[in-house]
């Protein structure tokens, strides 16, 4: 990027059920938390533009937010705000777009907010309709679990990955979430708890699956050369990568991971000039336990097929070789779609500034990676590399 | 912007009813037309990223496109593509974001595609649901006409604007569209036709209102310093402005126009270093006849309250002082929402290259302006200034 881009503030709401807060209120809560987290303070008048990630506001036709929704919610009714809806990577894509807006020279300081309410639907009709989707392939029995389960099953078949290894991902996530006051889950579970919870879509049980969540997250981005006005310890956006892939199963090149993640991470590593070995922490898209295991491989944290063994080794725990999802991840921190990618960056901002408290990872290289994958039929991925310098 | 950004190709599908083409096919048609319109040719491998505007794909919960939808439709399944959904300005905001991506140095050549299908809905339930919207204020009797009509009525009351003057906007639009083979309307109408067509929401009749449309449009953007590879006559993006305003009537500062348009145009004029006097042509958001009249004023084409007289004077006809909507506008070219802003730029690209055939306007300054306004409760506007040099 032509201008180096810094993150100078980050914040989020607790993830969980917020029946008492609307989408706009959650977005404003996260925004205020992010501004309050700017070390030297920030005047809202310094903010020149916004980028708003929200997905399910429009799904079912209920509430169709635009950029004006966010601008009004945060009390800046003239602010230029774009709304990005790009599947599960909407939040991280909004950070990518916000970073490009700063690097372009058009805006010096921008705010990126992701917000979502999944725990309530306004009408019975919208629920019925959202189950149907109107799509010839996706219309029936289409849930996130049925889209992600076949790959996990194939991974078990090809590489001997076990259901116990899948369950270890959830156990790790809940252990980390128990240290995160913003996480939806606040207790520990065992491998047996996961295996014995109700089956959703083989091999995934309820506890192999992330919850539905309400929540919001926000970050403040600015030109690196003015970051000192706001903080003495900014975190830099060193690399961004977005990639797509074939949308339908017959177009996929393999069934044990996602080409879009491989391509997005290759692009982000290249822009940052690093490899997976340089990472101190990873926040990746563990919508299901199997997704985390396959994403280890797609991101280059281990060899193809070795993901099950990697979680079993303990290397991805909080104090392991490469901690993955110190926040608790989607599985236990929660997954309010538009907010998810932004919240991953909120976590890594804290980790790279050594402000993560009980879940602080050891820093060696000062680099961390954020990852999302999704979209209907799982065809899109975003990867962001963050750096302390 | 740090890098100057050029448009080197532009194309669109005919707007109208396309029951035989899906959203993906329309998007691909427009993309191929834009590439075919690159004077010296372009290799699809040169395209580094895409930006996809689509709004109603998600409204009603049927088909939720992501960037992967466009990447696959155009045969570039790994391409990084963002999806922008920002109300009626989605297409123009996608161009703004695409331009920032180029100016940022992250991508050298990008494609922006807007596409929409409004003329079919997959299920009865989704139609019922989209009428309700689930919103406490917007739930009942909410149509675009009921959102835009009160301002027109107030303008008539305050400034003596007449229903005949409103009708003249539609007559002009249809006259221009009759010269545009891509326009949905292909005949001329009279003031009496407009006045005597069925009332939708006073003061708007059916012919004061834009039609529902299917269609798509695309532009190719690149760094200005490499534009010569693709064409000897690029068009430059000289200024972009996005603005929001208060969402609800009690928050609006006036009832005879939109602050967001004023602010967005002020930002775009400032970035381009021009005023409204420097424009040779304008494509503005005439979703209703009254919207055009008030937008004349918001863009500074005439004084506050003088919009009705401006259209009556003939100054905004094809060969008038400042031609407005030479393409036929939303009223007669059509309004496939996500495609609309992109198609306005397609028109102005042709006008500034003197390739607009029978509807070519006279060029004096080599500058033109594109405008959208919308979003639920009309709180967001985008303005783009294009320049021949």
XYZ file of C-alpha atoms in Angstrom:
778
model
C 0.000 0.000 0.000
C 1.179 3.460 -0.909
C 0.568 4.852 2.573
C 1.267 2.580 5.530
C -1.917 2.148 7.571
C -2.108 1.917 11.356
C -4.739 0.747 13.810
C -4.888 3.177 16.722
C -8.029 2.081 18.551
C -10.166 -1.033 18.827
C -13.149 -2.153 20.850
C -16.133 -4.452 20.913
C -19.329 -5.236 22.749
C -19.694 -8.508 24.567
C -20.888 -11.161 22.108
C -24.011 -13.071 23.056
C -27.692 -12.244 23.310
C -28.624 -8.562 23.258
C -32.395 -8.492 23.090
C -32.289 -5.054 24.713
C -30.033 -3.473 22.072
C -30.799 -2.835 18.403
C -28.312 -3.145 15.558
C -27.643 0.605 15.642
C -27.098 0.612 19.405
C -24.658 -2.290 19.259
C -22.738 -0.573 16.456
C -22.583 2.639 18.483
C -21.487 0.764 21.613
C -18.555 -0.809 19.743
C -17.650 2.515 18.121
C -17.553 4.293 21.481
C -15.461 1.504 22.991
C -12.970 1.751 20.127
C -12.686 5.535 20.496
C -12.307 5.215 24.257
C -9.466 2.776 23.576
C -7.411 5.377 21.691
C -4.542 6.000 24.128
C -4.165 9.745 23.604
C -7.824 10.319 22.824
C -9.514 11.131 19.528
C -12.011 13.791 18.528
C -14.918 12.267 16.554
C -14.456 15.229 14.200
C -11.140 13.654 13.155
C -13.000 10.719 11.617
C -13.359 11.299 7.885
C -15.191 8.180 6.736
C -16.713 4.933 7.909
C -17.037 1.379 6.640
C -19.896 -0.709 7.966
C -20.075 -4.495 7.805
C -23.480 -6.072 8.284
C -24.879 -9.166 6.612
C -28.073 -10.433 8.129
C -29.726 -7.046 8.482
C -30.864 -7.588 4.962
C -31.354 -11.338 5.014
C -35.062 -11.949 5.143
C -35.763 -8.414 4.002
C -35.942 -6.923 7.481
C -34.030 -3.744 8.132
C -31.838 -2.861 5.194
C -29.050 -0.794 6.682
C -26.991 1.555 4.556
C -23.974 3.601 5.464
C -26.412 6.194 6.797
C -27.520 3.729 9.454
C -24.058 3.697 10.979
C -23.426 7.426 10.479
C -26.616 8.225 12.371
C -26.058 5.597 15.045
C -22.683 7.072 15.978
C -23.930 10.648 15.901
C -22.082 11.737 12.744
C -25.007 12.105 10.310
C -22.972 13.594 7.425
C -20.121 11.070 7.538
C -19.404 9.195 4.295
C -20.048 5.549 5.153
C -20.032 2.551 2.837
C -21.771 -0.666 3.703
C -19.995 -3.880 2.787
C -21.800 -7.211 2.667
C -19.468 -9.945 1.527
C -20.495 -13.090 3.379
C -18.673 -14.107 6.557
C -15.581 -12.047 5.599
C -17.654 -8.820 5.537
C -15.954 -7.395 8.619
C -12.425 -8.178 7.501
C -13.180 -6.999 3.955
C -14.395 -3.717 5.458
C -11.024 -3.358 7.191
C -9.293 -4.110 3.878
C -11.396 -1.482 2.108
C -10.945 1.007 4.951
C -7.178 0.459 4.775
C -7.204 1.086 1.010
C -9.227 4.270 1.569
C -6.506 5.534 3.924
C -3.683 4.351 1.665
C -5.337 6.096 -1.302
C -4.899 9.486 0.323
C -8.638 10.190 0.198
C -9.129 9.816 3.951
C -6.610 10.111 6.802
C -8.668 8.619 9.648
C -11.527 6.154 9.226
C -13.590 3.917 11.453
C -14.604 0.361 10.576
C -17.594 -1.073 12.412
C -19.103 -4.534 12.095
C -22.416 -5.321 13.751
C -24.961 -8.097 13.650
C -28.088 -9.297 15.397
C -28.788 -12.977 14.847
C -30.771 -13.851 17.938
C -34.087 -12.384 16.883
C -36.111 -12.320 13.690
C -39.028 -9.952 13.335
C -41.632 -12.142 11.672
C -42.458 -15.779 11.243
C -42.603 -15.299 7.473
C -39.047 -14.057 7.335
C -37.849 -17.105 9.221
C -39.688 -19.417 6.868
C -38.394 -17.517 3.874
C -34.795 -17.458 5.028
C -34.931 -21.228 5.311
C -35.920 -21.485 1.694
C -33.590 -18.917 0.169
C -35.172 -19.335 -3.246
C -32.070 -21.052 -4.598
C -32.349 -24.307 -6.562
C -29.437 -25.946 -4.756
C -29.379 -24.107 -1.479
C -33.137 -24.159 -0.959
C -33.467 -27.307 1.085
C -31.531 -28.530 4.100
C -29.129 -25.653 3.592
C -27.454 -24.652 6.812
C -23.914 -23.600 7.502
C -23.316 -27.044 9.001
C -24.351 -28.882 5.840
C -21.995 -26.698 3.817
C -18.942 -27.223 6.050
C -19.490 -30.821 7.184
C -18.635 -32.681 3.948
C -15.085 -31.312 3.956
C -14.561 -32.390 7.554
C -15.867 -35.859 6.760
C -13.551 -36.095 3.775
C -10.611 -34.905 5.872
C -11.303 -37.674 8.369
C -11.443 -40.195 5.513
C -8.277 -39.050 3.757
C -6.043 -38.190 6.676
C -7.375 -40.172 9.616
C -8.495 -37.063 11.478
C -10.618 -38.177 14.424
C -13.773 -36.859 16.033
C -11.755 -36.469 19.211
C -9.333 -34.160 17.399
C -12.261 -32.101 16.129
C -13.570 -31.908 19.696
C -10.192 -30.668 20.953
C -10.655 -27.548 18.865
C -13.849 -26.744 20.757
C -12.287 -27.528 24.131
C -9.422 -25.138 23.363
C -11.822 -22.443 22.174
C -13.965 -22.624 25.314
C -10.862 -22.635 27.549
C -9.689 -19.408 25.912
C -13.153 -17.826 25.947
C -13.371 -18.404 29.676
C -10.530 -15.861 29.944
C -12.318 -13.338 27.684
C -15.054 -11.264 29.346
C -16.493 -10.404 25.894
C -16.962 -14.050 24.920
C -20.377 -15.679 24.633
C -19.180 -18.875 26.346
C -17.739 -18.568 29.843
C -17.013 -22.104 30.999
C -14.859 -25.070 30.068
C -16.029 -28.212 28.293
C -14.481 -31.639 27.688
C -13.959 -33.765 24.616
C -16.748 -36.014 25.874
C -19.109 -33.033 26.178
C -18.521 -32.282 22.489
C -18.885 -35.892 21.338
C -22.050 -36.399 23.364
C -23.841 -33.206 22.413
C -26.645 -33.547 19.826
C -25.587 -34.269 16.242
C -26.201 -31.395 13.795
C -24.681 -32.746 10.609
C -22.124 -35.532 10.798
C -19.374 -35.158 11.957
C -20.482 -31.938 13.702
C -22.397 -31.912 16.970
C -23.850 -28.783 18.548
C -20.574 -28.180 20.381
C -18.586 -28.571 17.144
C -20.571 -25.563 15.906
C -20.344 -21.853 16.679
C -23.369 -20.250 18.338
C -25.648 -17.580 16.880
C -24.619 -14.251 18.351
C -25.465 -10.582 18.602
C -22.588 -8.138 18.846
C -20.446 -5.454 17.298
C -16.776 -4.517 16.992
C -14.897 -1.461 15.743
C -11.404 -0.305 14.853
C -9.954 3.123 14.094
C -7.499 3.241 11.167
C -5.239 6.112 10.150
C -2.181 6.987 8.103
C 0.817 5.525 9.877
C 2.640 8.863 9.779
C -0.026 10.517 11.948
C -0.618 7.552 14.265
C 1.588 9.151 16.932
C -1.149 11.719 17.503
C -3.343 8.946 18.834
C -1.035 6.379 20.415
C 2.591 5.472 20.975
C 1.911 1.824 20.215
C -0.071 1.482 16.996
C -0.482 -1.821 15.191
C 0.100 -1.793 11.437
C -1.822 -3.477 8.641
C 1.091 -5.214 6.961
C -0.837 -7.277 4.427
C -4.353 -7.855 3.150
C -5.560 -10.646 0.901
C -9.015 -11.382 -0.486
C -9.693 -14.345 -2.742
C -12.645 -16.166 -4.221
C -12.994 -19.694 -5.562
C -15.495 -21.882 -7.414
C -18.905 -21.623 -5.785
C -20.324 -25.109 -6.139
C -18.982 -28.491 -5.191
C -18.445 -29.590 -8.766
C -16.225 -26.533 -9.225
C -14.092 -27.085 -6.123
C -10.629 -28.498 -6.721
C -10.495 -30.337 -3.404
C -12.721 -31.336 -0.512
C -10.343 -30.953 2.425
C -9.984 -27.198 2.639
C -10.557 -24.021 0.669
C -8.505 -22.669 -2.206
C -9.747 -19.164 -1.418
C -8.065 -19.304 2.001
C -4.806 -20.522 0.463
C -4.883 -17.758 -2.135
C -5.958 -15.006 0.276
C -3.216 -15.950 2.750
C -0.599 -16.185 0.005
C -1.541 -12.643 -1.048
C -1.458 -11.318 2.518
C 1.860 -13.043 3.348
C 3.382 -11.675 0.159
C 2.240 -8.108 0.829
C 3.558 -8.351 4.394
C 6.771 -10.044 3.294
C 6.443 -12.828 5.860
C 5.598 -16.528 6.117
C 3.429 -18.472 8.543
C 6.550 -19.081 10.652
C 6.647 -15.389 11.569
C 3.268 -15.391 13.286
C 2.845 -15.072 17.048
C -0.940 -15.528 17.031
C -3.757 -16.391 14.670
C -7.458 -15.612 14.827
C -9.089 -17.861 12.242
C -12.614 -18.674 11.133
C -13.555 -21.675 13.313
C -17.252 -21.669 12.462
C -16.983 -25.429 13.033
C -14.214 -27.437 14.651
C -13.313 -29.088 11.351
C -12.952 -25.719 9.673
C -10.184 -24.778 12.097
C -8.279 -27.976 11.442
C -8.420 -27.560 7.672
C -7.598 -23.853 7.944
C -4.384 -24.684 9.853
C -3.315 -26.375 6.642
C -4.637 -23.730 4.259
C -2.760 -21.006 6.171
C 0.456 -23.026 6.186
C 0.580 -23.559 9.959
C 1.143 -27.270 9.279
C 1.339 -29.660 6.355
C -1.702 -30.815 4.395
C -3.478 -33.492 6.404
C -1.630 -32.707 9.657
C -4.265 -30.386 11.138
C -5.783 -32.985 13.449
C -2.369 -33.824 14.875
C -1.584 -30.116 15.272
C -4.493 -29.475 17.626
C -3.784 -32.732 19.462
C -0.160 -31.662 20.010
C -1.284 -28.630 21.993
C 0.767 -26.338 19.764
C -2.248 -24.111 19.074
C -3.197 -23.555 22.707
C -2.628 -20.221 24.381
C 0.930 -21.039 25.354
C 1.746 -23.381 22.489
C 4.011 -22.819 19.512
C 1.400 -20.902 17.530
C -1.666 -19.906 19.560
C -4.862 -20.036 17.478
C -7.999 -18.208 18.506
C -6.834 -16.862 21.851
C -10.099 -14.884 21.975
C -12.177 -18.051 22.082
C -12.840 -17.934 18.350
C -16.179 -18.136 16.647
C -16.880 -21.367 18.538
C -16.823 -19.775 21.983
C -16.417 -16.002 21.651
C -19.330 -16.063 19.202
C -20.078 -15.264 15.553
C -22.167 -12.147 14.890
C -21.285 -12.334 11.209
C -20.530 -8.727 10.206
C -18.716 -8.140 13.506
C -16.635 -11.325 13.467
C -13.690 -10.252 11.313
C -13.475 -6.875 13.034
C -13.512 -8.536 16.455
C -10.652 -10.830 15.420
C -8.610 -7.714 14.677
C -9.698 -6.192 18.001
C -8.250 -9.285 19.720
C -4.975 -9.192 17.796
C -4.619 -5.432 18.395
C -4.694 -6.220 22.126
C -2.375 -9.215 21.785
C 0.248 -7.297 19.783
C 0.108 -4.482 22.344
C 0.458 -7.024 25.169
C -2.834 -5.945 26.673
C -4.632 -9.275 26.442
C -4.451 -10.009 30.159
C -4.965 -13.612 31.189
C -4.983 -14.781 27.583
C -1.849 -12.901 26.448
C 0.310 -14.937 24.071
C 4.109 -14.701 23.934
C 5.371 -12.268 21.335
C 8.498 -13.113 19.386
C 8.076 -11.645 15.913
C 5.311 -9.134 16.599
C 3.123 -10.429 13.759
C -0.388 -11.883 13.842
C -2.920 -13.091 11.293
C -6.701 -12.758 10.968
C -8.759 -15.052 8.705
C -12.343 -15.458 7.548
C -13.887 -17.811 5.019
C -17.502 -18.021 3.923
C -20.178 -16.717 1.656
C -22.881 -18.985 0.360
C -21.213 -22.203 -0.831
C -17.987 -20.991 0.818
C -16.312 -19.159 -2.018
C -14.589 -16.202 -0.410
C -11.810 -15.617 2.096
C -10.040 -12.628 3.621
C -6.702 -12.718 5.433
C -5.075 -9.765 7.206
C -1.532 -9.678 8.578
C -0.951 -7.293 11.462
C 2.423 -6.137 12.691
C 3.795 -4.294 15.688
C 6.285 -2.500 13.448
C -6.274 10.705 -4.580
C -2.618 9.719 -4.456
C -2.722 7.970 -7.823
C -4.888 9.496 -10.539
C -7.487 6.935 -11.633
C -8.719 6.441 -15.194
C -11.706 4.707 -16.730
C -10.583 2.784 -19.805
C -13.634 0.679 -20.627
C -17.368 0.787 -19.962
C -20.391 -1.195 -21.022
C -23.871 -2.234 -20.040
C -26.713 -4.566 -20.900
C -29.979 -3.152 -22.146
C -32.138 -2.236 -19.145
C -35.638 -3.719 -19.033
C -37.034 -7.188 -18.457
C -34.599 -10.089 -18.658
C -36.570 -13.116 -17.581
C -34.164 -15.247 -19.614
C -31.002 -14.048 -17.831
C -30.014 -14.577 -14.198
C -28.183 -12.042 -12.049
C -24.848 -13.720 -12.777
C -25.475 -13.763 -16.514
C -26.415 -10.083 -16.614
C -23.298 -9.215 -14.626
C -21.149 -11.244 -17.013
C -22.816 -9.663 -20.051
C -22.006 -6.166 -18.796
C -18.455 -7.188 -17.886
C -17.812 -8.593 -21.353
C -19.276 -5.487 -22.971
C -16.997 -3.271 -20.872
C -13.922 -5.314 -21.781
C -14.900 -5.305 -25.448
C -15.127 -1.530 -25.187
C -11.453 -1.164 -24.225
C -9.991 0.428 -27.369
C -6.671 -1.409 -27.433
C -8.018 -4.566 -25.844
C -7.463 -5.954 -22.373
C -6.459 -9.370 -21.123
C -8.769 -10.555 -18.305
C -5.564 -11.620 -16.542
C -4.749 -7.903 -16.172
C -7.718 -7.467 -13.851
C -6.522 -7.622 -10.262
C -9.733 -7.083 -8.289
C -13.448 -6.544 -8.623
C -16.152 -4.549 -6.863
C -19.724 -5.786 -7.147
C -22.809 -3.668 -6.462
C -26.056 -5.515 -5.876
C -28.880 -4.601 -3.534
C -32.017 -6.614 -4.021
C -30.292 -9.964 -4.399
C -30.506 -10.091 -0.660
C -33.796 -8.296 -0.140
C -36.332 -10.936 0.671
C -33.599 -13.417 1.490
C -33.363 -14.871 -1.986
C -29.916 -15.312 -3.459
C -27.294 -13.675 -1.279
C -24.490 -12.841 -3.666
C -20.960 -12.321 -2.422
C -17.889 -11.240 -4.313
C -17.482 -14.883 -5.297
C -20.729 -14.664 -7.252
C -19.234 -12.069 -9.583
C -15.798 -13.696 -9.742
C -17.380 -16.954 -10.864
C -19.828 -15.310 -13.238
C -17.027 -13.606 -15.163
C -14.832 -16.694 -15.234
C -12.179 -15.445 -12.806
C -12.870 -17.683 -9.791
C -9.856 -16.570 -7.717
C -10.343 -12.825 -8.213
C -10.631 -10.733 -5.037
C -14.101 -9.209 -5.231
C -15.914 -7.139 -2.623
C -19.662 -6.754 -2.589
C -21.020 -3.323 -1.750
C -24.645 -2.787 -0.768
C -25.257 0.827 0.091
C -28.801 1.633 -1.028
C -29.397 3.272 -4.404
C -25.823 4.644 -4.508
C -24.375 1.088 -4.343
C -23.066 1.226 -7.918
C -21.465 4.634 -7.609
C -20.055 3.800 -4.176
C -18.490 0.700 -5.739
C -16.780 2.948 -8.282
C -15.613 5.217 -5.445
C -14.217 2.210 -3.553
C -12.693 0.757 -6.723
C -11.016 4.090 -7.416
C -9.606 4.200 -3.880
C -8.304 0.637 -4.315
C -6.400 1.757 -7.416
C -5.224 4.998 -5.816
C -3.999 3.041 -2.775
C -1.449 1.189 -4.888
C -2.892 -2.191 -3.911
C -4.398 -2.863 -7.350
C -3.505 -1.390 -10.756
C -6.533 -2.524 -12.783
C -9.964 -3.294 -11.331
C -13.441 -3.919 -12.668
C -16.615 -2.526 -11.108
C -19.859 -4.295 -11.943
C -23.382 -3.419 -10.823
C -26.232 -5.815 -11.490
C -29.822 -6.202 -10.392
C -32.934 -8.206 -11.162
C -36.132 -6.525 -9.993
C -38.678 -7.982 -12.366
C -39.060 -11.367 -10.745
C -39.327 -12.610 -7.191
C -38.988 -16.282 -6.457
C -41.765 -16.833 -3.947
C -45.010 -15.274 -2.872
C -43.797 -15.199 0.716
C -40.788 -13.100 -0.170
C -43.006 -10.556 -1.908
C -45.277 -10.331 1.119
C -42.310 -10.079 3.427
C -40.537 -7.392 1.445
C -43.661 -5.282 1.680
C -43.551 -5.463 5.441
C -39.838 -4.969 6.004
C -40.217 -5.565 9.721
C -39.544 -1.912 10.496
C -41.836 0.022 12.839
C -41.992 3.105 10.614
C -41.297 1.643 7.208
C -43.522 -1.382 7.663
C -46.719 -0.066 6.177
C -47.383 1.828 2.971
C -43.657 2.106 2.504
C -42.708 2.440 -1.125
C -40.100 4.573 -2.790
C -42.885 6.889 -3.948
C -44.141 7.546 -0.430
C -40.598 8.381 0.661
C -39.896 10.845 -2.170
C -43.363 12.389 -2.691
C -43.570 14.568 0.449
C -40.532 16.594 -0.610
C -41.999 17.189 -4.062
C -45.309 18.299 -2.547
C -43.476 20.660 -0.212
C -41.420 22.048 -3.109
C -44.637 22.804 -4.985
C -46.014 24.529 -1.891
C -42.929 26.617 -1.131
C -41.724 27.510 -4.620
C -44.764 27.228 -6.851
C -43.386 24.265 -8.749
C -46.174 22.836 -10.893
C -47.242 19.338 -11.791
C -46.610 20.311 -15.419
C -43.001 21.122 -14.588
C -42.640 17.742 -12.892
C -44.099 16.130 -16.010
C -41.572 17.933 -18.230
C -38.801 15.990 -16.501
C -40.389 12.718 -17.621
C -40.998 14.002 -21.154
C -37.313 14.968 -21.440
C -36.193 11.615 -20.036
C -38.305 9.613 -22.493
C -37.146 11.798 -25.404
C -33.534 11.043 -24.539
C -34.178 7.354 -23.918
C -35.702 7.040 -27.379
C -32.164 7.774 -28.654
C -30.587 5.149 -26.380
C -30.841 1.539 -27.545
C -30.075 0.335 -23.992
C -33.001 2.234 -22.465
C -36.097 0.489 -21.137
C -38.431 3.114 -22.682
C -38.270 3.621 -26.428
C -40.975 6.128 -27.249
C -41.937 9.728 -26.542
C -44.625 10.880 -24.138
C -46.358 14.202 -23.489
C -47.009 16.285 -20.408
C -50.662 15.202 -20.626
C -49.638 11.549 -20.714
C -47.799 12.053 -17.424
C -50.602 14.029 -15.772
C -53.239 11.533 -16.854
C -51.427 8.355 -15.912
C -52.590 6.642 -12.686
C -51.714 8.368 -9.410
C -49.137 6.503 -7.288
C -48.598 8.941 -4.430
C -49.458 12.594 -4.884
C -47.959 14.404 -6.749
C -46.400 11.405 -8.530
C -48.243 9.433 -11.202
C -46.958 6.233 -12.761
C -45.104 8.255 -15.399
C -43.547 10.496 -12.744
C -41.921 7.285 -11.446
C -39.036 5.189 -12.718
C -39.818 1.622 -13.757
C -38.584 -1.583 -12.133
C -35.716 -2.907 -14.216
C -33.313 -5.771 -14.713
C -29.850 -4.954 -15.984
C -26.141 -4.611 -15.378
C -23.305 -2.212 -16.105
C -19.524 -2.354 -15.772
C -16.461 -0.130 -15.932
C -12.737 -0.892 -15.992
C -10.565 1.380 -13.823
C -6.782 1.630 -13.789
C -3.902 3.822 -12.692
C -3.861 6.840 -14.986
C -0.183 6.344 -15.771
C -0.861 2.962 -17.393
C -4.121 3.930 -19.091
C -2.301 4.414 -22.421
C -1.905 0.639 -22.603
C -5.651 0.337 -22.970
C -6.838 3.496 -24.743
C -5.700 6.860 -26.075
C -8.812 8.560 -24.688
C -9.364 7.593 -21.065
C -11.762 9.433 -18.799
C -10.494 10.358 -15.342
C -12.186 10.182 -11.961
C -11.564 13.747 -10.853
C -13.629 13.756 -7.681
C -15.703 11.467 -5.499
C -18.030 12.416 -2.678
C -20.172 10.284 -0.400
C -22.347 11.780 2.321
C -25.050 10.680 4.711
C -27.746 12.653 6.528
C -30.384 12.176 9.214
C -32.462 9.092 8.479
C -35.931 10.076 9.610
C -38.134 13.015 8.786
C -37.827 14.565 12.218
C -34.066 14.588 11.717
C -34.104 16.219 8.270
C -33.176 19.891 8.160
C -35.419 20.648 5.176
C -38.156 19.073 3.108
C -37.273 20.364 -0.372
C -34.131 18.413 -1.140
C -31.419 16.331 0.473
C -28.489 17.551 2.564
C -26.571 14.398 1.674
C -26.609 15.376 -2.012
C -25.404 18.875 -1.193
C -22.593 17.546 0.976
C -21.591 14.758 -1.431
C -21.457 17.172 -4.361
C -19.525 19.768 -2.364
C -16.947 17.058 -1.570
C -16.731 15.886 -5.175
C -16.490 19.432 -6.578
C -13.763 20.254 -4.079
C -11.710 17.174 -4.890
C -12.074 17.899 -8.612
C -11.399 21.609 -8.153
C -14.453 22.646 -10.169
C -17.935 24.103 -9.727
C -21.267 23.211 -11.276
C -20.562 25.779 -14.003
C -17.798 23.576 -15.382
C -20.083 20.649 -16.183
C -20.991 19.642 -19.727
C -23.421 16.908 -18.711
C -25.062 15.471 -15.618
C -26.510 12.027 -14.943
C -28.573 12.405 -11.777
C -30.871 10.198 -9.724
C -34.333 10.937 -11.206
C -36.131 8.087 -9.459
C -39.134 10.462 -9.598
C -39.616 13.637 -11.588
C -39.610 15.753 -8.447
C -36.313 14.248 -7.344
C -34.655 15.598 -10.489
C -35.997 19.100 -9.918
C -34.800 19.226 -6.323
C -31.469 17.662 -7.253
C -30.823 20.458 -9.779
C -30.795 22.726 -6.756
C -28.823 20.417 -4.469
C -26.088 20.073 -7.124
C -25.954 23.832 -7.683
C -27.241 23.752 -11.264
C -29.733 26.477 -10.284
C -30.810 28.429 -7.216
C -32.914 26.919 -4.420
C -36.516 26.837 -5.586
C -35.692 27.408 -9.260
C -35.663 23.758 -10.323
C -39.128 23.778 -11.834
C -38.280 26.797 -13.944
C -34.992 25.202 -14.996
C -36.642 22.211 -16.616
C -39.322 24.449 -18.137
C -36.620 26.629 -19.706
C -35.298 23.710 -21.722
C -31.806 24.262 -20.370
C -31.506 20.641 -19.232
C -32.485 19.080 -22.567
C -29.916 17.347 -24.740
C -28.868 20.558 -26.467
C -29.573 22.957 -23.612
C -27.141 24.826 -21.394
C -26.556 21.854 -19.071
C -27.949 18.573 -20.396
C -29.282 16.375 -17.585
C -29.802 12.651 -18.018
C -28.913 12.355 -21.692
C -29.169 8.570 -21.243
C -32.872 8.780 -20.427
C -32.207 8.659 -16.691
C -33.763 6.316 -14.193
C -37.195 7.418 -15.424
C -36.745 6.072 -18.946
C -33.452 4.231 -19.214
C -34.485 2.255 -16.122
C -33.334 1.668 -12.550
C -31.831 -1.757 -11.795
C -30.587 -0.469 -8.452
C -27.053 -1.860 -8.125
C -26.396 -1.178 -11.815
C -27.780 2.358 -11.898
C -24.783 4.365 -10.710
C -22.391 2.326 -12.826
C -24.585 2.827 -15.902
C -24.585 6.587 -15.325
C -20.792 6.489 -15.523
C -21.003 4.293 -18.636
C -23.119 7.037 -20.247
C -20.765 9.839 -19.231
C -17.718 7.845 -20.372
C -19.317 7.766 -23.833
C -20.346 11.423 -23.703
C -16.879 12.643 -22.677
C -15.344 10.548 -25.489
C -17.900 11.955 -27.961
C -19.208 8.488 -28.711
C -22.805 9.053 -27.611
C -24.204 9.157 -31.133
C -27.620 10.735 -31.528
C -27.668 11.856 -27.921
C -24.164 13.389 -27.854
C -24.019 16.617 -25.859
C -21.714 19.537 -26.687
C -18.428 19.441 -24.823
C -16.899 22.699 -23.636
C -15.098 21.953 -20.391
C -14.789 18.183 -20.680
C -16.316 17.581 -17.236
C -19.414 15.610 -16.246
C -21.127 14.619 -13.003
C -22.845 11.453 -11.799
C -25.244 11.456 -8.814
C -27.257 8.991 -6.748
C -29.348 9.467 -3.645
C -31.235 6.845 -1.661
C -31.102 4.236 1.018
C -34.071 3.577 3.223
C -35.414 6.961 4.356
C -33.087 8.625 1.804
C -30.007 9.227 3.891
C -27.103 8.648 1.545
C -25.740 10.213 -1.637
C -22.755 9.661 -3.922
C -21.447 12.154 -6.483
C -18.638 11.469 -8.970
C -16.960 14.084 -11.173
C -15.460 12.760 -14.403
C -13.005 14.623 -16.576
C -11.526 14.232 -20.045
C -8.172 15.454 -18.759
